[in-house]
Amino acid sequence: MSADQTIDCDSWNYSPAKLPRQSKITLGRIHGVLPYDGVRNPGFRSASSHRVWLTYRTIANDFQPKSGIAESAAEAAVAHELLLSPLLYDLQFQPLKVYLRPGDRKGPSYTHDLLATFVDGRRSLIFVRNSDSLQKPRTWRDIEAIKAATSPSAADDVMILDAGRFSRQRRENLFRLHEAIQSPEPEVDDIVLWTARNHRSLWLMRDLFPLLDLPQKTIFKSCYRLIARGALRANLDHVIAEWSRIEVAS
């Protein structure tokens, strides 16, 4: 590397080099996928948090794929967990901006992370924040200010979710469970679940493999879908694989 290519931090300054801020990533049209419709695009590049782009399906859109952007890995995990629920009707990312000073649209503002609408009509705005932040009084003052600035007609309640609930492995498992339900095979799932219910010594996922005249990978995927449905239970904070402890939900 020539002298004119050397960045100062490579030699003496051990802090990260300050690079120019990059523009936001904007998705173009994707054939067969509904566009992202949030009021804010959180898809700018970040060195401190993961931005997650995903497609998802809900009853509200007749299960047609739709684009979503999560501002952090924890926010994406919350979305995946909601999308596994049979009670969910619709999910929106970055659905609503509120202004913290009434009437001042140039002052400080906040954009809610998610809006979940359930089949019973209940709507919940969702605020995701890390555990350390939720220990600070200032964060709760901010939350109260956000609630006060949010119109009662926007949602029935505001849910505060601790990102610390979602370990790295739980986030990964929720992503994989959400992926699994995109390829439904109800007949296979019925067979696997019937076998699991009638196998008294069931302990590990691999115990099912010799009991079924199906490829191992088919049984494996079915177990993922059954865990996603809540028909089988597993520890989502551990890797879910053939050696995982599973049990039939009561």
PDB file of C-alpha atoms in Angstrom:
ATOM      1  CA  MET A   1       0.000   0.000   0.000  1.00  0.00           C
ATOM      2  CA  SER A   2       1.409   3.386  -0.990  1.00  0.00           C
ATOM      3  CA  ALA A   3       1.696   6.281   1.453  1.00  0.00           C
ATOM      4  CA  ASP A   4      -1.265   8.085  -0.064  1.00  0.00           C
ATOM      5  CA  GLN A   5      -3.444   4.974   0.493  1.00  0.00           C
ATOM      6  CA  THR A   6      -2.609   4.625   4.187  1.00  0.00           C
ATOM      7  CA  ILE A   7      -5.408   5.602   6.568  1.00  0.00           C
ATOM      8  CA  ASP A   8      -4.076   7.279   9.705  1.00  0.00           C
ATOM      9  CA  CYS A   9      -5.728   4.747  12.022  1.00  0.00           C
ATOM     10  CA  ASP A  10      -3.674   1.959  10.396  1.00  0.00           C
ATOM     11  CA  SER A  11      -0.513   3.309  12.002  1.00  0.00           C
ATOM     12  CA  TRP A  12      -1.220   5.375  15.118  1.00  0.00           C
ATOM     13  CA  ASN A  13      -4.912   5.944  15.693  1.00  0.00           C
ATOM     14  CA  TYR A  14      -6.406   2.705  17.016  1.00  0.00           C
ATOM     15  CA  SER A  15     -10.014   3.901  17.032  1.00  0.00           C
ATOM     16  CA  PRO A  16     -12.166   2.935  14.011  1.00  0.00           C
ATOM     17  CA  ALA A  17     -11.682   5.155  11.012  1.00  0.00           C
ATOM     18  CA  LYS A  18     -14.517   7.622  10.412  1.00  0.00           C
ATOM     19  CA  LEU A  19     -15.943   6.842   7.009  1.00  0.00           C
ATOM     20  CA  PRO A  20     -18.542   8.895   5.139  1.00  0.00           C
ATOM     21  CA  ARG A  21     -22.124   7.865   5.842  1.00  0.00           C
ATOM     22  CA  GLN A  22     -23.549   5.729   3.075  1.00  0.00           C
ATOM     23  CA  SER A  23     -26.943   6.269   1.503  1.00  0.00           C
ATOM     24  CA  LYS A  24     -29.907   4.123   2.490  1.00  0.00           C
ATOM     25  CA  ILE A  25     -30.505   0.916   0.595  1.00  0.00           C
ATOM     26  CA  THR A  26     -33.759   1.168  -1.333  1.00  0.00           C
ATOM     27  CA  LEU A  27     -35.385  -1.992  -2.634  1.00  0.00           C
ATOM     28  CA  GLY A  28     -36.728  -1.936  -6.150  1.00  0.00           C
ATOM     29  CA  ARG A  29     -39.832  -3.764  -7.263  1.00  0.00           C
ATOM     30  CA  ILE A  30     -39.699  -7.518  -6.758  1.00  0.00           C
ATOM     31  CA  HIS A  31     -41.985  -9.591  -8.959  1.00  0.00           C
ATOM     32  CA  GLY A  32     -44.737 -11.223  -6.895  1.00  0.00           C
ATOM     33  CA  VAL A  33     -43.751  -9.430  -3.673  1.00  0.00           C
ATOM     34  CA  LEU A  34     -45.688  -6.525  -2.154  1.00  0.00           C
ATOM     35  CA  PRO A  35     -43.433  -3.487  -1.553  1.00  0.00           C
ATOM     36  CA  TYR A  36     -42.226  -2.232   1.805  1.00  0.00           C
ATOM     37  CA  ASP A  37     -44.683   0.406   3.024  1.00  0.00           C
ATOM     38  CA  GLY A  38     -43.198   1.729   6.267  1.00  0.00           C
ATOM     39  CA  VAL A  39     -43.206   5.485   6.874  1.00  0.00           C
ATOM     40  CA  ARG A  40     -39.428   5.360   7.363  1.00  0.00           C
ATOM     41  CA  ASN A  41     -36.708   3.333   5.674  1.00  0.00           C
ATOM     42  CA  PRO A  42     -34.325   2.051   8.376  1.00  0.00           C
ATOM     43  CA  GLY A  43     -32.182   0.312   5.773  1.00  0.00           C
ATOM     44  CA  PHE A  44     -29.053   2.407   6.067  1.00  0.00           C
ATOM     45  CA  ARG A  45     -25.695   0.737   6.656  1.00  0.00           C
ATOM     46  CA  SER A  46     -24.640   0.460  10.299  1.00  0.00           C
ATOM     47  CA  ALA A  47     -21.517  -0.720  12.101  1.00  0.00           C
ATOM     48  CA  SER A  48     -23.380  -1.233  15.387  1.00  0.00           C
ATOM     49  CA  SER A  49     -26.619  -3.091  14.556  1.00  0.00           C
ATOM     50  CA  HIS A  50     -28.007  -5.511  12.013  1.00  0.00           C
ATOM     51  CA  ARG A  51     -30.552  -4.318   9.500  1.00  0.00           C
ATOM     52  CA  VAL A  52     -32.674  -7.240   8.383  1.00  0.00           C
ATOM     53  CA  TRP A  53     -34.607  -7.427   5.114  1.00  0.00           C
ATOM     54  CA  LEU A  54     -37.221 -10.166   4.945  1.00  0.00           C
ATOM     55  CA  THR A  55     -40.343 -11.276   3.152  1.00  0.00           C
ATOM     56  CA  TYR A  56     -43.343 -12.423   5.151  1.00  0.00           C
ATOM     57  CA  ARG A  57     -46.967 -13.486   4.685  1.00  0.00           C
ATOM     58  CA  THR A  58     -50.067 -12.569   6.677  1.00  0.00           C
ATOM     59  CA  ILE A  59     -53.811 -13.152   6.479  1.00  0.00           C
ATOM     60  CA  ALA A  60     -54.312  -9.464   5.695  1.00  0.00           C
ATOM     61  CA  ASN A  61     -52.444  -9.850   2.395  1.00  0.00           C
ATOM     62  CA  ASP A  62     -53.972 -13.222   1.477  1.00  0.00           C
ATOM     63  CA  PHE A  63     -50.565 -14.727   2.275  1.00  0.00           C
ATOM     64  CA  GLN A  64     -48.903 -12.931  -0.625  1.00  0.00           C
ATOM     65  CA  PRO A  65     -45.238 -12.219   0.194  1.00  0.00           C
ATOM     66  CA  LYS A  66     -44.461  -8.698   1.363  1.00  0.00           C
ATOM     67  CA  SER A  67     -41.158  -6.922   2.032  1.00  0.00           C
ATOM     68  CA  GLY A  68     -40.252  -5.834   5.556  1.00  0.00           C
ATOM     69  CA  ILE A  69     -37.200  -4.103   7.030  1.00  0.00           C
ATOM     70  CA  ALA A  70     -36.221  -4.529  10.687  1.00  0.00           C
ATOM     71  CA  GLU A  71     -33.876  -2.032  12.283  1.00  0.00           C
ATOM     72  CA  SER A  72     -32.141  -4.617  14.474  1.00  0.00           C
ATOM     73  CA  ALA A  73     -31.730  -8.378  14.845  1.00  0.00           C
ATOM     74  CA  ALA A  74     -33.920  -8.288  17.968  1.00  0.00           C
ATOM     75  CA  GLU A  75     -36.665  -6.406  16.113  1.00  0.00           C
ATOM     76  CA  ALA A  76     -36.519  -9.060  13.366  1.00  0.00           C
ATOM     77  CA  ALA A  77     -36.763 -11.803  16.016  1.00  0.00           C
ATOM     78  CA  VAL A  78     -39.877 -10.159  17.488  1.00  0.00           C
ATOM     79  CA  ALA A  79     -41.363 -10.053  13.985  1.00  0.00           C
ATOM     80  CA  HIS A  80     -40.557 -13.728  13.371  1.00  0.00           C
ATOM     81  CA  GLU A  81     -42.098 -14.704  16.712  1.00  0.00           C
ATOM     82  CA  LEU A  82     -45.293 -12.787  15.885  1.00  0.00           C
ATOM     83  CA  LEU A  83     -45.448 -14.329  12.411  1.00  0.00           C
ATOM     84  CA  LEU A  84     -45.484 -17.814  13.973  1.00  0.00           C
ATOM     85  CA  SER A  85     -48.652 -16.995  15.923  1.00  0.00           C
ATOM     86  CA  PRO A  86     -51.975 -18.210  14.462  1.00  0.00           C
ATOM     87  CA  LEU A  87     -53.576 -15.202  16.194  1.00  0.00           C
ATOM     88  CA  LEU A  88     -51.733 -12.674  14.007  1.00  0.00           C
ATOM     89  CA  TYR A  89     -53.732 -10.987  11.250  1.00  0.00           C
ATOM     90  CA  ASP A  90     -51.257  -8.375   9.975  1.00  0.00           C
ATOM     91  CA  LEU A  91     -47.794  -7.022  10.727  1.00  0.00           C
ATOM     92  CA  GLN A  92     -46.349  -3.653   9.691  1.00  0.00           C
ATOM     93  CA  PHE A  93     -42.765  -2.426  10.007  1.00  0.00           C
ATOM     94  CA  GLN A  94     -42.063   1.238  10.896  1.00  0.00           C
ATOM     95  CA  PRO A  95     -45.815   1.905  10.707  1.00  0.00           C
ATOM     96  CA  LEU A  96     -46.207   5.297  12.377  1.00  0.00           C
ATOM     97  CA  LYS A  97     -44.199   8.426  13.166  1.00  0.00           C
ATOM     98  CA  VAL A  98     -45.174  10.586  16.129  1.00  0.00           C
ATOM     99  CA  TYR A  99     -43.950  14.088  17.001  1.00  0.00           C
ATOM    100  CA  LEU A 100     -42.995  14.569  20.628  1.00  0.00           C
ATOM    101  CA  ARG A 101     -43.845  18.278  20.660  1.00  0.00           C
ATOM    102  CA  PRO A 102     -47.518  18.733  19.756  1.00  0.00           C
ATOM    103  CA  GLY A 103     -47.881  20.697  16.539  1.00  0.00           C
ATOM    104  CA  ASP A 104     -44.116  20.842  15.910  1.00  0.00           C
ATOM    105  CA  ARG A 105     -43.416  18.640  12.883  1.00  0.00           C
ATOM    106  CA  LYS A 106     -39.788  19.768  12.735  1.00  0.00           C
ATOM    107  CA  GLY A 107     -39.017  18.878  16.347  1.00  0.00           C
ATOM    108  CA  PRO A 108     -37.996  15.503  17.816  1.00  0.00           C
ATOM    109  CA  SER A 109     -39.937  12.523  16.531  1.00  0.00           C
ATOM    110  CA  TYR A 110     -40.113   8.776  17.005  1.00  0.00           C
ATOM    111  CA  THR A 111     -41.112   6.002  14.594  1.00  0.00           C
ATOM    112  CA  HIS A 112     -42.714   2.949  16.170  1.00  0.00           C
ATOM    113  CA  ASP A 113     -40.952  -0.340  15.417  1.00  0.00           C
ATOM    114  CA  LEU A 114     -43.893  -2.621  14.614  1.00  0.00           C
ATOM    115  CA  LEU A 115     -47.672  -2.677  14.525  1.00  0.00           C
ATOM    116  CA  ALA A 116     -49.288  -6.079  15.087  1.00  0.00           C
ATOM    117  CA  THR A 117     -52.969  -6.578  14.313  1.00  0.00           C
ATOM    118  CA  PHE A 118     -54.570  -9.742  15.682  1.00  0.00           C
ATOM    119  CA  VAL A 119     -57.533 -11.727  14.394  1.00  0.00           C
ATOM    120  CA  ASP A 120     -59.716 -10.452  17.232  1.00  0.00           C
ATOM    121  CA  GLY A 121     -59.139  -6.883  16.020  1.00  0.00           C
ATOM    122  CA  ARG A 122     -56.691  -5.855  18.754  1.00  0.00           C
ATOM    123  CA  ARG A 123     -53.792  -3.673  17.567  1.00  0.00           C
ATOM    124  CA  SER A 124     -50.485  -3.338  19.398  1.00  0.00           C
ATOM    125  CA  LEU A 125     -47.637  -0.945  18.684  1.00  0.00           C
ATOM    126  CA  ILE A 126     -44.351  -2.578  19.670  1.00  0.00           C
ATOM    127  CA  PHE A 127     -41.313  -0.865  21.183  1.00  0.00           C
ATOM    128  CA  VAL A 128     -38.128  -3.012  21.189  1.00  0.00           C
ATOM    129  CA  ARG A 129     -35.175  -1.921  23.288  1.00  0.00           C
ATOM    130  CA  ASN A 130     -32.143  -3.653  24.798  1.00  0.00           C
ATOM    131  CA  SER A 131     -32.026  -4.665  28.467  1.00  0.00           C
ATOM    132  CA  ASP A 132     -29.459  -2.063  29.538  1.00  0.00           C
ATOM    133  CA  SER A 133     -31.510   0.754  28.067  1.00  0.00           C
ATOM    134  CA  LEU A 134     -34.670  -0.462  29.807  1.00  0.00           C
ATOM    135  CA  GLN A 135     -32.880  -0.175  33.157  1.00  0.00           C
ATOM    136  CA  LYS A 136     -32.487   3.579  32.728  1.00  0.00           C
ATOM    137  CA  PRO A 137     -35.124   6.038  34.030  1.00  0.00           C
ATOM    138  CA  ARG A 138     -34.512   8.229  30.980  1.00  0.00           C
ATOM    139  CA  THR A 139     -35.688   5.439  28.666  1.00  0.00           C
ATOM    140  CA  TRP A 140     -38.955   5.124  30.571  1.00  0.00           C
ATOM    141  CA  ARG A 141     -39.440   8.888  30.438  1.00  0.00           C
ATOM    142  CA  ASP A 142     -38.963   8.660  26.681  1.00  0.00           C
ATOM    143  CA  ILE A 143     -41.474   5.805  26.509  1.00  0.00           C
ATOM    144  CA  GLU A 144     -44.062   7.819  28.420  1.00  0.00           C
ATOM    145  CA  ALA A 145     -43.487  10.774  26.087  1.00  0.00           C
ATOM    146  CA  ILE A 146     -43.927   8.498  23.053  1.00  0.00           C
ATOM    147  CA  LYS A 147     -47.143   7.058  24.478  1.00  0.00           C
ATOM    148  CA  ALA A 148     -48.477  10.549  25.179  1.00  0.00           C
ATOM    149  CA  ALA A 149     -47.674  11.633  21.606  1.00  0.00           C
ATOM    150  CA  THR A 150     -49.336   8.578  20.064  1.00  0.00           C
ATOM    151  CA  SER A 151     -53.003   8.963  19.194  1.00  0.00           C
ATOM    152  CA  PRO A 152     -55.304   6.531  21.050  1.00  0.00           C
ATOM    153  CA  SER A 153     -56.807   5.642  17.665  1.00  0.00           C
ATOM    154  CA  ALA A 154     -53.438   4.349  16.402  1.00  0.00           C
ATOM    155  CA  ALA A 155     -53.527   1.186  18.516  1.00  0.00           C
ATOM    156  CA  ASP A 156     -55.097  -0.390  21.576  1.00  0.00           C
ATOM    157  CA  ASP A 157     -51.826  -0.567  23.482  1.00  0.00           C
ATOM    158  CA  VAL A 158     -48.047  -0.153  23.305  1.00  0.00           C
ATOM    159  CA  MET A 159     -46.037  -3.274  24.113  1.00  0.00           C
ATOM    160  CA  ILE A 160     -42.521  -2.812  25.542  1.00  0.00           C
ATOM    161  CA  LEU A 161     -40.307  -5.781  24.639  1.00  0.00           C
ATOM    162  CA  ASP A 162     -36.864  -6.468  26.081  1.00  0.00           C
ATOM    163  CA  ALA A 163     -34.419  -7.453  23.325  1.00  0.00           C
ATOM    164  CA  GLY A 164     -32.511  -9.419  25.978  1.00  0.00           C
ATOM    165  CA  ARG A 165     -35.227 -12.087  25.759  1.00  0.00           C
ATOM    166  CA  PHE A 166     -33.860 -13.030  22.372  1.00  0.00           C
ATOM    167  CA  SER A 167     -30.526 -14.764  22.644  1.00  0.00           C
ATOM    168  CA  ARG A 168     -28.491 -15.161  19.474  1.00  0.00           C
ATOM    169  CA  GLN A 169     -29.568 -18.787  19.158  1.00  0.00           C
ATOM    170  CA  ARG A 170     -33.230 -17.947  19.772  1.00  0.00           C
ATOM    171  CA  ARG A 171     -33.072 -15.325  17.020  1.00  0.00           C
ATOM    172  CA  GLU A 172     -31.558 -17.898  14.677  1.00  0.00           C
ATOM    173  CA  ASN A 173     -34.158 -20.514  15.582  1.00  0.00           C
ATOM    174  CA  LEU A 174     -37.057 -18.109  15.085  1.00  0.00           C
ATOM    175  CA  PHE A 175     -35.684 -17.237  11.648  1.00  0.00           C
ATOM    176  CA  ARG A 176     -35.434 -20.932  10.713  1.00  0.00           C
ATOM    177  CA  LEU A 177     -38.912 -21.726  12.069  1.00  0.00           C
ATOM    178  CA  HIS A 178     -40.363 -18.871  10.041  1.00  0.00           C
ATOM    179  CA  GLU A 179     -38.566 -20.179   6.952  1.00  0.00           C
ATOM    180  CA  ALA A 180     -39.900 -23.689   7.580  1.00  0.00           C
ATOM    181  CA  ILE A 181     -43.563 -22.678   7.583  1.00  0.00           C
ATOM    182  CA  GLN A 182     -43.147 -21.138   4.121  1.00  0.00           C
ATOM    183  CA  SER A 183     -43.190 -24.690   2.695  1.00  0.00           C
ATOM    184  CA  PRO A 184     -46.239 -26.351   4.306  1.00  0.00           C
ATOM    185  CA  GLU A 185     -46.790 -30.113   4.077  1.00  0.00           C
ATOM    186  CA  PRO A 186     -49.843 -30.708   6.308  1.00  0.00           C
ATOM    187  CA  GLU A 187     -50.164 -34.433   5.532  1.00  0.00           C
ATOM    188  CA  VAL A 188     -46.544 -35.086   6.490  1.00  0.00           C
ATOM    189  CA  ASP A 189     -46.939 -32.996   9.653  1.00  0.00           C
ATOM    190  CA  ASP A 190     -50.031 -34.987  10.667  1.00  0.00           C
ATOM    191  CA  ILE A 191     -48.130 -38.257  10.294  1.00  0.00           C
ATOM    192  CA  VAL A 192     -45.091 -37.023  12.212  1.00  0.00           C
ATOM    193  CA  LEU A 193     -47.224 -35.556  15.017  1.00  0.00           C
ATOM    194  CA  TRP A 194     -49.318 -38.757  15.323  1.00  0.00           C
ATOM    195  CA  THR A 195     -46.102 -40.784  15.587  1.00  0.00           C
ATOM    196  CA  ALA A 196     -44.658 -38.429  18.209  1.00  0.00           C
ATOM    197  CA  ARG A 197     -47.849 -38.652  20.292  1.00  0.00           C
ATOM    198  CA  ASN A 198     -47.841 -42.432  20.212  1.00  0.00           C
ATOM    199  CA  HIS A 199     -44.137 -42.958  20.882  1.00  0.00           C
ATOM    200  CA  ARG A 200     -43.989 -43.221  24.658  1.00  0.00           C
ATOM    201  CA  SER A 201     -40.204 -43.102  24.878  1.00  0.00           C
ATOM    202  CA  LEU A 202     -39.799 -40.046  22.658  1.00  0.00           C
ATOM    203  CA  TRP A 203     -36.892 -37.996  23.914  1.00  0.00           C
ATOM    204  CA  LEU A 204     -34.816 -36.701  20.998  1.00  0.00           C
ATOM    205  CA  MET A 205     -35.875 -35.621  17.533  1.00  0.00           C
ATOM    206  CA  ARG A 206     -33.801 -38.428  16.046  1.00  0.00           C
ATOM    207  CA  ASP A 207     -35.974 -40.998  17.876  1.00  0.00           C
ATOM    208  CA  LEU A 208     -38.615 -40.346  15.201  1.00  0.00           C
ATOM    209  CA  PHE A 209     -36.384 -41.154  12.236  1.00  0.00           C
ATOM    210  CA  PRO A 210     -36.525 -44.991  12.381  1.00  0.00           C
ATOM    211  CA  LEU A 211     -40.282 -44.957  13.087  1.00  0.00           C
ATOM    212  CA  LEU A 212     -41.307 -43.300   9.841  1.00  0.00           C
ATOM    213  CA  ASP A 213     -40.930 -44.414   6.243  1.00  0.00           C
ATOM    214  CA  LEU A 214     -39.914 -40.909   5.205  1.00  0.00           C
ATOM    215  CA  PRO A 215     -36.583 -39.294   4.336  1.00  0.00           C
ATOM    216  CA  GLN A 216     -34.790 -37.941   7.384  1.00  0.00           C
ATOM    217  CA  LYS A 217     -34.707 -34.419   5.957  1.00  0.00           C
ATOM    218  CA  THR A 218     -38.506 -34.532   5.477  1.00  0.00           C
ATOM    219  CA  ILE A 219     -39.036 -35.498   9.127  1.00  0.00           C
ATOM    220  CA  PHE A 220     -36.543 -32.850  10.220  1.00  0.00           C
ATOM    221  CA  LYS A 221     -38.392 -30.081   8.331  1.00  0.00           C
ATOM    222  CA  SER A 222     -41.715 -31.331   9.646  1.00  0.00           C
ATOM    223  CA  CYS A 223     -40.427 -31.122  13.225  1.00  0.00           C
ATOM    224  CA  TYR A 224     -39.473 -27.502  12.571  1.00  0.00           C
ATOM    225  CA  ARG A 225     -42.978 -26.721  11.316  1.00  0.00           C
ATOM    226  CA  LEU A 226     -44.556 -28.514  14.288  1.00  0.00           C
ATOM    227  CA  ILE A 227     -42.361 -26.561  16.710  1.00  0.00           C
ATOM    228  CA  ALA A 228     -43.363 -23.357  14.895  1.00  0.00           C
ATOM    229  CA  ARG A 229     -47.041 -24.316  15.312  1.00  0.00           C
ATOM    230  CA  GLY A 230     -46.555 -25.110  18.996  1.00  0.00           C
ATOM    231  CA  ALA A 231     -47.520 -28.762  18.490  1.00  0.00           C
ATOM    232  CA  LEU A 232     -44.002 -29.839  19.532  1.00  0.00           C
ATOM    233  CA  ARG A 233     -41.881 -28.099  22.134  1.00  0.00           C
ATOM    234  CA  ALA A 234     -38.130 -27.511  22.116  1.00  0.00           C
ATOM    235  CA  ASN A 235     -35.698 -25.154  23.837  1.00  0.00           C
ATOM    236  CA  LEU A 236     -35.334 -22.248  21.418  1.00  0.00           C
ATOM    237  CA  ASP A 237     -32.229 -21.022  23.216  1.00  0.00           C
ATOM    238  CA  HIS A 238     -30.401 -24.184  22.102  1.00  0.00           C
ATOM    239  CA  VAL A 239     -29.569 -25.380  18.605  1.00  0.00           C
ATOM    240  CA  ILE A 240     -32.531 -27.338  17.211  1.00  0.00           C
ATOM    241  CA  ALA A 241     -31.179 -30.425  15.466  1.00  0.00           C
ATOM    242  CA  GLU A 242     -31.612 -34.203  15.471  1.00  0.00           C
ATOM    243  CA  TRP A 243     -30.040 -34.446  18.948  1.00  0.00           C
ATOM    244  CA  SER A 244     -32.451 -31.866  20.392  1.00  0.00           C
ATOM    245  CA  ARG A 245     -34.851 -32.736  23.190  1.00  0.00           C
ATOM    246  CA  ILE A 246     -38.425 -32.432  21.946  1.00  0.00           C
ATOM    247  CA  GLU A 247     -41.813 -33.246  23.438  1.00  0.00           C
ATOM    248  CA  VAL A 248     -45.434 -33.130  22.367  1.00  0.00           C
ATOM    249  CA  ALA A 249     -47.242 -30.066  23.671  1.00  0.00           C
ATOM    250  CA  SER A 250     -50.087 -30.869  26.038  1.00  0.00           C
TER     251      SER A 250
END
